[in-house]
Amino acid sequence: MPPFQRTSLLKRIFASKITLLLIACNVAVYGVAGFLDSRAFESLSQTSFLIDWGGNVPALTLSGEYWRLFTSMFLHIGFLHLAINMLALWSLGIILEARMRSGVFLGVYLLSGLCGSLVTALWHRDEFFLSCGASGAILGIFGAAIVYGLHDRRMGRPHIPPGNLLFSLVLTFGAGFAFDVDNAAHLGGLLSGALLAGIALYAERLRPVTAAVVLAATGTLSAVALAAVTLDNHDRDMQEQLAAAQFGRTLGKMGLLGSDQALWKASSLDECIAAALSAAVRDGSQTSDLRGCAKPGDRDLALLARFMPQQYERCHAQIAGLRKLYPAAAAQEALTAADQYCELQTRLYGAVFQKDAAELDPEKARQTRLKMNFLLDTRGMYRTDSAQLRAQAAALKAILRRPGELALAVISRSGCPYWSCER
């Protein structure tokens, strides 16, 4: 290749560096996420994969997981979805980025994408909706390209080829129709991109320092406005419901809400632990050897040894969150009892699967487990004269009844360890 051709190619690549970087980021996220999580390529598990990796689910986003507004911009449903969006971005980016400053181009892309994500979250806040993809940001670039193209045509300068605009539009909306249209993200991205482009064009008429101040102020104010609208629409009610639904799901896997929800063989192992503790209490023993509950070579028990401690760790974290959302005294006491139970179960699992017998107080362990069973008893199997315990039981059951259909749907479709999911 002649030297002048290499120089021309390098100039074109440098002029499109942000476009290439954005395409590389989208492709990298798709490749790395797919490599680390096989659910990316399984149709039955793709919803849970997208939720777990940062898809924009309005109920989750507006209840405090604001980072989903950003992460959802780099997630795609499949290779075709990714390829179509990246072709659309390339067809416009290589032209528009050369026309405007690279920093401004990046700002328009990111702010348009965030605006599109926020509009989606607000529009679909009362339903289960999952949005992901770069189309909102690409529509922002499309809106900016229209503004720049019309301006340049009016000024008699070389303008953005209409063919590139049409090609990008067809690709973006084609992807939308193929993978469900997120019109809210498209509209939010398009309008915000056009507005930001208008400000950028105005800045071109100013002196460099003044233009830099205007552009920096625009970016800052836009980000502040997006944050303000997001925080103003924080859904405390849904946050409470989701936290309770997550906690209920964890308790169910632990076998506390019925054996039908428990992880495989978790209930039978728990029965063995209960029997061993009761036997130790009857014999007056100060310790209990629980290693007999673990049968050598049992693959299912080996999986429980690996994954159940994760449930108990999750239980600790969820209770810490619930304490902030349910400040009533009875609820706090019930959550303390639940936290003590999860801590005990972690130690009991260690005692079951370790080589040496653990130092445990059988009576204290038995009472902690009985108290938790009483707090969650719905069939009247346990009795007490303590009004305080009855109040705690009522408070804990009220928390578990808190989730509505939407919260339960979101949590049920979220991910879980592959071996324990129903397929």
Coordinates of C-alpha atoms in Angstrom, one line a residue:
M1 CA 0.0 0.0 0.0
P2 CA 1.4 3.4 -1.0
P3 CA 2.4 5.7 1.9
F4 CA -0.3 8.3 1.1
Q5 CA -3.0 5.6 1.2
R6 CA -1.8 4.3 4.6
T7 CA -1.8 7.9 5.9
S8 CA -5.4 8.4 4.6
L9 CA -6.5 5.2 6.3
L10 CA -4.9 6.1 9.6
K11 CA -6.6 9.5 9.5
R12 CA -10.0 7.9 8.9
I13 CA -9.5 5.4 11.8
F14 CA -8.4 8.2 14.1
A15 CA -11.4 10.4 13.1
S16 CA -13.7 7.4 14.0
K17 CA -11.8 6.3 17.2
I18 CA -14.8 6.8 19.5
T19 CA -17.1 4.9 17.1
L20 CA -14.6 2.0 17.0
L21 CA -14.2 2.1 20.8
L22 CA -17.9 1.9 21.3
I23 CA -18.3 -1.0 18.9
A24 CA -15.4 -2.8 20.6
C25 CA -17.0 -2.3 24.0
N26 CA -20.3 -3.7 22.9
V27 CA -18.6 -6.7 21.2
A28 CA -16.4 -7.2 24.2
V29 CA -19.3 -7.2 26.7
Y30 CA -21.2 -9.7 24.5
G31 CA -18.2 -12.0 24.2
V32 CA -17.0 -11.9 27.8
A33 CA -20.5 -12.3 29.3
G34 CA -21.2 -15.2 26.9
F35 CA -17.9 -16.8 27.9
L36 CA -18.5 -16.5 31.6
D37 CA -22.2 -17.4 31.6
S38 CA -23.6 -20.1 29.3
R39 CA -27.2 -18.8 29.8
A40 CA -26.4 -16.1 27.2
F41 CA -26.9 -18.8 24.5
E42 CA -29.8 -20.7 26.1
S43 CA -33.3 -19.4 25.1
L44 CA -34.9 -20.7 28.2
S45 CA -32.4 -18.9 30.5
Q46 CA -31.7 -15.7 28.5
T47 CA -34.1 -13.6 30.5
S48 CA -32.4 -14.4 33.8
F49 CA -29.0 -13.9 32.1
L50 CA -30.0 -10.4 30.9
I51 CA -31.5 -9.4 34.3
D52 CA -28.4 -10.7 36.2
W53 CA -26.0 -8.9 33.8
G54 CA -27.7 -5.5 34.0
G55 CA -30.7 -5.4 31.7
N56 CA -33.1 -2.5 32.2
V57 CA -36.0 -3.9 34.3
P58 CA -38.0 -0.8 35.4
A59 CA -39.1 -2.3 38.7
L60 CA -35.5 -3.0 39.6
T61 CA -34.0 0.2 38.1
L62 CA -36.4 2.6 39.8
S63 CA -36.2 0.8 43.1
G64 CA -32.5 1.7 43.5
E65 CA -30.5 -0.3 40.9
Y66 CA -29.9 2.8 38.8
W67 CA -26.7 1.4 37.2
R68 CA -29.0 -0.6 34.9
L69 CA -29.7 2.6 33.0
F70 CA -26.1 2.4 31.8
T71 CA -25.3 -1.3 31.7
S72 CA -28.4 -2.1 29.6
M73 CA -26.9 0.0 26.8
F74 CA -24.1 -2.6 26.3
L75 CA -26.2 -5.8 26.5
H76 CA -27.7 -7.5 23.5
I77 CA -30.2 -10.4 23.1
G78 CA -28.1 -12.3 20.6
F79 CA -25.4 -12.0 17.9
L80 CA -27.9 -10.8 15.3
H81 CA -29.2 -8.0 17.6
L82 CA -25.6 -7.0 18.3
A83 CA -24.5 -7.1 14.6
I84 CA -27.5 -5.0 13.4
N85 CA -26.9 -2.4 16.1
M86 CA -23.2 -2.2 15.5
L87 CA -23.7 -1.9 11.7
A88 CA -26.1 1.0 12.3
L89 CA -23.6 2.7 14.7
W90 CA -20.8 2.2 12.2
S91 CA -22.7 3.6 9.3
L92 CA -23.4 6.9 11.1
G93 CA -20.5 7.1 13.5
I94 CA -17.7 7.2 10.9
I95 CA -19.4 10.2 9.3
L96 CA -20.8 12.1 12.3
E97 CA -17.8 11.7 14.5
A98 CA -15.6 13.3 11.8
R99 CA -18.1 16.2 11.6
M100 CA -18.2 16.9 15.3
R101 CA -15.7 16.7 18.1
S102 CA -15.0 13.2 19.4
G103 CA -15.8 14.2 23.0
V104 CA -19.1 15.7 21.9
F105 CA -19.9 12.6 19.9
L106 CA -19.3 10.4 22.9
G107 CA -21.4 12.7 25.1
V108 CA -24.3 12.6 22.7
Y109 CA -24.1 8.8 22.6
L110 CA -24.0 8.2 26.3
L111 CA -26.5 10.8 27.3
S112 CA -28.9 9.8 24.6
G113 CA -28.6 6.1 25.7
L114 CA -29.2 7.0 29.4
C115 CA -32.2 9.2 28.5
G116 CA -33.6 6.4 26.4
S117 CA -33.1 3.9 29.2
L118 CA -34.8 6.3 31.7
V119 CA -37.8 6.9 29.4
T120 CA -38.2 3.2 29.1
A121 CA -38.1 2.7 32.9
L122 CA -40.7 5.4 33.5
W123 CA -43.0 4.3 30.6
H124 CA -43.0 0.6 31.7
R125 CA -42.7 1.1 35.5
D126 CA -46.0 -0.8 36.2
E127 CA -45.2 -3.9 34.2
F128 CA -42.6 -6.6 33.8
F129 CA -40.4 -5.3 31.0
L130 CA -36.8 -6.1 30.0
S131 CA -34.9 -3.7 27.8
C132 CA -31.4 -3.9 26.5
G133 CA -29.3 -2.9 23.5
A134 CA -27.6 0.2 22.1
S135 CA -30.5 1.3 20.0
G136 CA -31.5 4.2 22.3
A137 CA -28.0 5.6 22.0
I138 CA -27.8 4.9 18.3
L139 CA -31.1 6.8 17.8
G140 CA -29.5 9.7 19.7
I141 CA -26.7 9.6 17.1
F142 CA -29.3 9.4 14.4
G143 CA -31.1 12.5 15.8
A144 CA -27.9 14.4 16.0
A145 CA -27.0 13.4 12.4
I146 CA -30.4 14.7 11.2
V147 CA -29.7 18.1 12.9
Y148 CA -26.2 18.3 11.5
G149 CA -27.3 17.2 8.1
L150 CA -30.1 19.8 7.9
H151 CA -27.7 22.5 9.1
D152 CA -25.0 21.7 6.7
R153 CA -27.4 21.5 3.8
R154 CA -28.8 24.9 4.6
M155 CA -25.2 26.3 4.9
G156 CA -24.3 24.8 1.5
R157 CA -21.6 22.6 3.0
P158 CA -21.1 18.9 2.4
H159 CA -23.7 17.2 4.5
I160 CA -24.3 13.7 5.9
P161 CA -25.3 11.4 3.0
P162 CA -29.1 10.6 3.3
G163 CA -28.3 7.0 2.4
N164 CA -26.3 6.5 5.6
L165 CA -29.2 8.0 7.6
L166 CA -31.7 5.7 5.9
F167 CA -29.5 2.6 6.2
S168 CA -29.0 3.3 10.0
L169 CA -32.7 3.9 10.5
V170 CA -33.7 0.7 8.7
L171 CA -31.2 -1.3 10.7
T172 CA -32.1 0.1 14.1
F173 CA -35.8 -0.2 13.7
G174 CA -35.4 -3.6 12.0
A175 CA -33.6 -4.8 15.1
G176 CA -36.4 -3.4 17.1
F177 CA -39.1 -5.3 15.2
A178 CA -37.0 -8.5 15.3
F179 CA -36.3 -8.3 19.0
D180 CA -39.4 -6.5 20.3
V181 CA -39.6 -2.7 19.8
D182 CA -38.7 -0.5 22.7
N183 CA -40.3 2.6 21.3
A184 CA -39.7 4.5 24.5
A185 CA -36.0 4.1 24.4
H186 CA -36.0 5.0 20.7
L187 CA -38.0 8.2 21.2
G188 CA -36.1 9.3 24.3
G189 CA -32.7 8.7 22.5
L190 CA -33.8 10.4 19.3
L191 CA -35.1 13.6 20.9
S192 CA -32.2 13.9 23.4
G193 CA -29.7 13.4 20.6
A194 CA -31.3 16.1 18.4
L195 CA -31.4 18.5 21.3
L196 CA -27.8 18.0 22.3
A197 CA -26.7 18.3 18.6
G198 CA -28.5 21.7 18.5
I199 CA -26.5 22.9 21.5
A200 CA -23.3 21.5 19.9
L201 CA -23.9 23.4 16.7
Y202 CA -24.5 26.6 18.7
A203 CA -21.2 26.1 20.5
E204 CA -19.4 25.9 17.1
R205 CA -20.1 29.6 16.7
L206 CA -18.5 30.5 20.0
R207 CA -14.9 31.1 20.9
P208 CA -13.0 27.8 21.8
V209 CA -12.9 28.5 25.6
T210 CA -16.5 29.7 25.7
A211 CA -17.6 26.7 23.6
A212 CA -15.8 24.3 25.9
V213 CA -17.6 25.8 28.9
V214 CA -21.0 25.6 27.2
L215 CA -20.4 22.0 26.2
A216 CA -19.1 21.0 29.7
A217 CA -22.0 22.8 31.3
T218 CA -24.5 21.0 29.0
G219 CA -23.1 17.6 29.8
T220 CA -23.0 18.3 33.5
L221 CA -26.6 19.7 33.6
S222 CA -27.9 16.9 31.5
A223 CA -26.4 14.3 33.8
V224 CA -27.7 16.1 36.9
A225 CA -31.2 16.4 35.3
L226 CA -31.2 12.6 34.5
A227 CA -30.1 11.9 38.1
A228 CA -32.7 14.2 39.5
V229 CA -35.6 12.7 37.5
T230 CA -34.4 9.2 38.4
L231 CA -34.2 9.9 42.1
D232 CA -37.5 11.8 42.1
N233 CA -39.1 8.6 40.7
H234 CA -37.5 6.3 43.2
D235 CA -40.1 3.6 44.0
R236 CA -39.8 2.9 47.7
D237 CA -42.9 0.7 47.6
M238 CA -41.5 -1.6 44.9
Q239 CA -38.1 -1.6 46.7
E240 CA -39.8 -3.0 49.8
Q241 CA -41.7 -5.6 47.8
L242 CA -38.6 -6.7 45.9
A243 CA -36.5 -7.0 49.1
A244 CA -39.3 -9.1 50.7
A245 CA -39.7 -11.3 47.6
Q246 CA -35.9 -11.9 47.4
F247 CA -35.9 -12.9 51.1
G248 CA -38.9 -15.2 50.6
R249 CA -37.2 -16.9 47.7
T250 CA -34.0 -17.4 49.8
L251 CA -36.1 -18.8 52.7
G252 CA -37.9 -21.1 50.3
K253 CA -34.6 -22.5 49.0
M254 CA -33.5 -23.1 52.5
G255 CA -36.6 -25.2 53.0
L256 CA -38.4 -22.9 55.6
L257 CA -41.4 -22.3 53.4
G258 CA -42.2 -25.9 52.5
S259 CA -40.2 -28.7 51.0
D260 CA -41.7 -27.9 47.5
Q261 CA -39.5 -24.8 47.3
A262 CA -36.4 -26.2 48.9
L263 CA -33.3 -27.1 47.0
W264 CA -33.0 -30.8 46.2
K265 CA -32.3 -32.9 49.4
A266 CA -32.0 -29.7 51.5
S267 CA -35.1 -30.7 53.5
S268 CA -33.9 -34.3 54.2
L269 CA -30.5 -33.0 55.3
D270 CA -32.2 -30.5 57.6
E271 CA -34.3 -33.3 59.1
C272 CA -31.1 -35.3 59.8
I273 CA -29.6 -32.3 61.5
A274 CA -32.7 -31.8 63.6
A275 CA -32.7 -35.4 64.7
A276 CA -29.0 -35.3 65.6
L277 CA -29.5 -32.1 67.7
S278 CA -32.5 -33.7 69.5
A279 CA -30.5 -36.8 70.2
A280 CA -27.6 -34.8 71.6
V281 CA -30.0 -32.9 73.9
R282 CA -31.7 -36.1 75.1
D283 CA -28.3 -37.7 75.9
G284 CA -27.2 -34.6 77.7
S285 CA -24.2 -34.1 75.4
Q286 CA -22.5 -30.7 75.2
T287 CA -21.6 -31.2 71.5
S288 CA -23.2 -32.9 68.6
D289 CA -21.4 -34.8 65.8
L290 CA -23.3 -34.0 62.6
R291 CA -20.9 -35.6 60.2
G292 CA -23.1 -38.7 59.9
C293 CA -25.7 -36.6 57.9
A294 CA -23.2 -36.4 55.0
K295 CA -23.1 -39.5 53.0
P296 CA -19.7 -40.0 51.2
G297 CA -20.1 -39.9 47.4
D298 CA -23.5 -38.3 47.4
R299 CA -23.3 -35.8 44.6
D300 CA -26.5 -33.9 45.6
L301 CA -25.2 -33.4 49.2
A302 CA -21.9 -32.2 47.7
L303 CA -23.8 -29.6 45.7
L304 CA -25.6 -28.5 48.9
A305 CA -22.3 -28.2 50.7
R306 CA -21.2 -25.8 48.0
F307 CA -24.3 -23.8 47.4
M308 CA -26.3 -23.7 50.6
P309 CA -23.7 -21.6 52.5
Q310 CA -24.2 -19.1 49.7
Q311 CA -27.9 -19.0 50.5
Y312 CA -27.1 -18.3 54.1
E313 CA -24.7 -15.5 53.2
R314 CA -27.4 -14.1 50.9
C315 CA -29.8 -14.3 53.9
H316 CA -27.5 -12.1 56.0
A317 CA -27.2 -9.5 53.2
Q318 CA -31.0 -9.5 52.6
I319 CA -31.8 -9.1 56.2
A320 CA -29.4 -6.1 56.5
G321 CA -31.4 -4.5 53.6
L322 CA -34.8 -5.4 55.2
R323 CA -33.8 -3.7 58.5
K324 CA -33.6 -0.4 56.7
L325 CA -37.0 -0.8 55.0
Y326 CA -39.0 -2.3 57.9
P327 CA -38.1 -0.3 61.0
A328 CA -41.0 -1.5 63.3
A329 CA -39.8 -3.0 66.6
A330 CA -41.5 -6.4 66.0
A331 CA -40.1 -6.6 62.5
Q332 CA -36.6 -5.8 63.7
E333 CA -36.7 -8.5 66.4
A334 CA -38.0 -11.1 63.9
L335 CA -35.2 -10.2 61.5
T336 CA -32.7 -10.5 64.3
A337 CA -34.0 -14.0 64.9
A338 CA -33.8 -14.9 61.2
D339 CA -30.2 -13.6 61.1
Q340 CA -29.3 -15.7 64.1
Y341 CA -30.8 -18.7 62.3
C342 CA -28.9 -18.1 59.1
E343 CA -25.6 -17.7 61.1
L344 CA -26.4 -21.0 63.0
Q345 CA -27.1 -22.8 59.8
T346 CA -23.8 -21.8 58.3
R347 CA -22.1 -23.3 61.3
L348 CA -24.2 -26.4 61.1
Y349 CA -23.4 -27.0 57.5
G350 CA -19.7 -26.6 58.4
A351 CA -20.2 -29.2 61.1
V352 CA -21.9 -31.6 58.7
F353 CA -19.2 -31.5 56.0
Q354 CA -16.0 -30.9 57.9
K355 CA -13.7 -33.7 59.0
D356 CA -13.5 -32.9 62.7
A357 CA -16.6 -32.6 65.0
A358 CA -17.6 -28.9 65.6
E359 CA -18.1 -27.3 69.0
L360 CA -21.8 -26.5 69.1
D361 CA -24.3 -26.2 71.9
P362 CA -27.1 -28.6 70.8
E363 CA -29.8 -27.1 73.0
K364 CA -29.1 -23.5 72.0
A365 CA -29.0 -24.6 68.3
R366 CA -32.2 -26.5 68.7
Q367 CA -34.0 -23.5 70.3
T368 CA -32.8 -21.1 67.6
R369 CA -34.2 -23.4 64.9
L370 CA -37.4 -23.9 66.8
K371 CA -37.9 -20.2 67.1
M372 CA -37.5 -19.7 63.3
N373 CA -39.9 -22.5 62.6
F374 CA -42.4 -20.8 64.9
L375 CA -42.0 -17.4 63.3
L376 CA -42.8 -18.9 59.9
D377 CA -45.4 -21.4 61.0
T378 CA -48.6 -21.1 58.9
R379 CA -50.3 -24.4 59.9
G380 CA -50.5 -23.9 63.7
M381 CA -48.0 -26.6 64.5
Y382 CA -46.3 -24.4 67.2
R383 CA -47.8 -22.8 70.3
T384 CA -46.5 -20.1 72.6
D385 CA -47.9 -17.9 75.4
S386 CA -45.4 -15.1 74.6
A387 CA -47.2 -12.1 73.1
Q388 CA -43.8 -10.8 72.0
L389 CA -43.1 -13.9 69.9
R390 CA -46.6 -13.8 68.4
A391 CA -46.0 -10.2 67.4
Q392 CA -42.6 -11.1 65.8
A393 CA -44.3 -13.9 63.8
A394 CA -47.0 -11.6 62.6
A395 CA -44.4 -9.0 61.5
L396 CA -42.3 -11.5 59.6
K397 CA -45.3 -13.1 57.9
A398 CA -46.5 -9.6 56.9
I399 CA -43.1 -8.9 55.3
L400 CA -43.3 -12.1 53.3
R401 CA -46.9 -11.3 52.2
R402 CA -45.7 -7.8 51.0
P403 CA -44.7 -8.6 47.4
G404 CA -47.3 -8.1 44.7
E405 CA -47.5 -9.9 41.3
L406 CA -44.9 -7.6 39.6
A407 CA -42.3 -8.0 42.3
L408 CA -42.8 -11.8 42.4
A409 CA -42.5 -12.0 38.6
V410 CA -39.3 -10.0 38.6
I411 CA -37.7 -12.1 41.3
S412 CA -38.9 -15.4 39.8
R413 CA -37.4 -14.6 36.4
S414 CA -34.0 -13.5 37.9
G415 CA -31.1 -15.9 37.9
C416 CA -30.1 -18.7 40.2
P417 CA -27.4 -21.3 40.2
Y418 CA -27.8 -23.4 37.1
W419 CA -28.0 -26.7 39.0
S420 CA -30.9 -25.5 41.2
C421 CA -33.0 -23.8 38.5
E422 CA -36.1 -25.4 37.1
R423 CA -35.6 -25.8 33.4

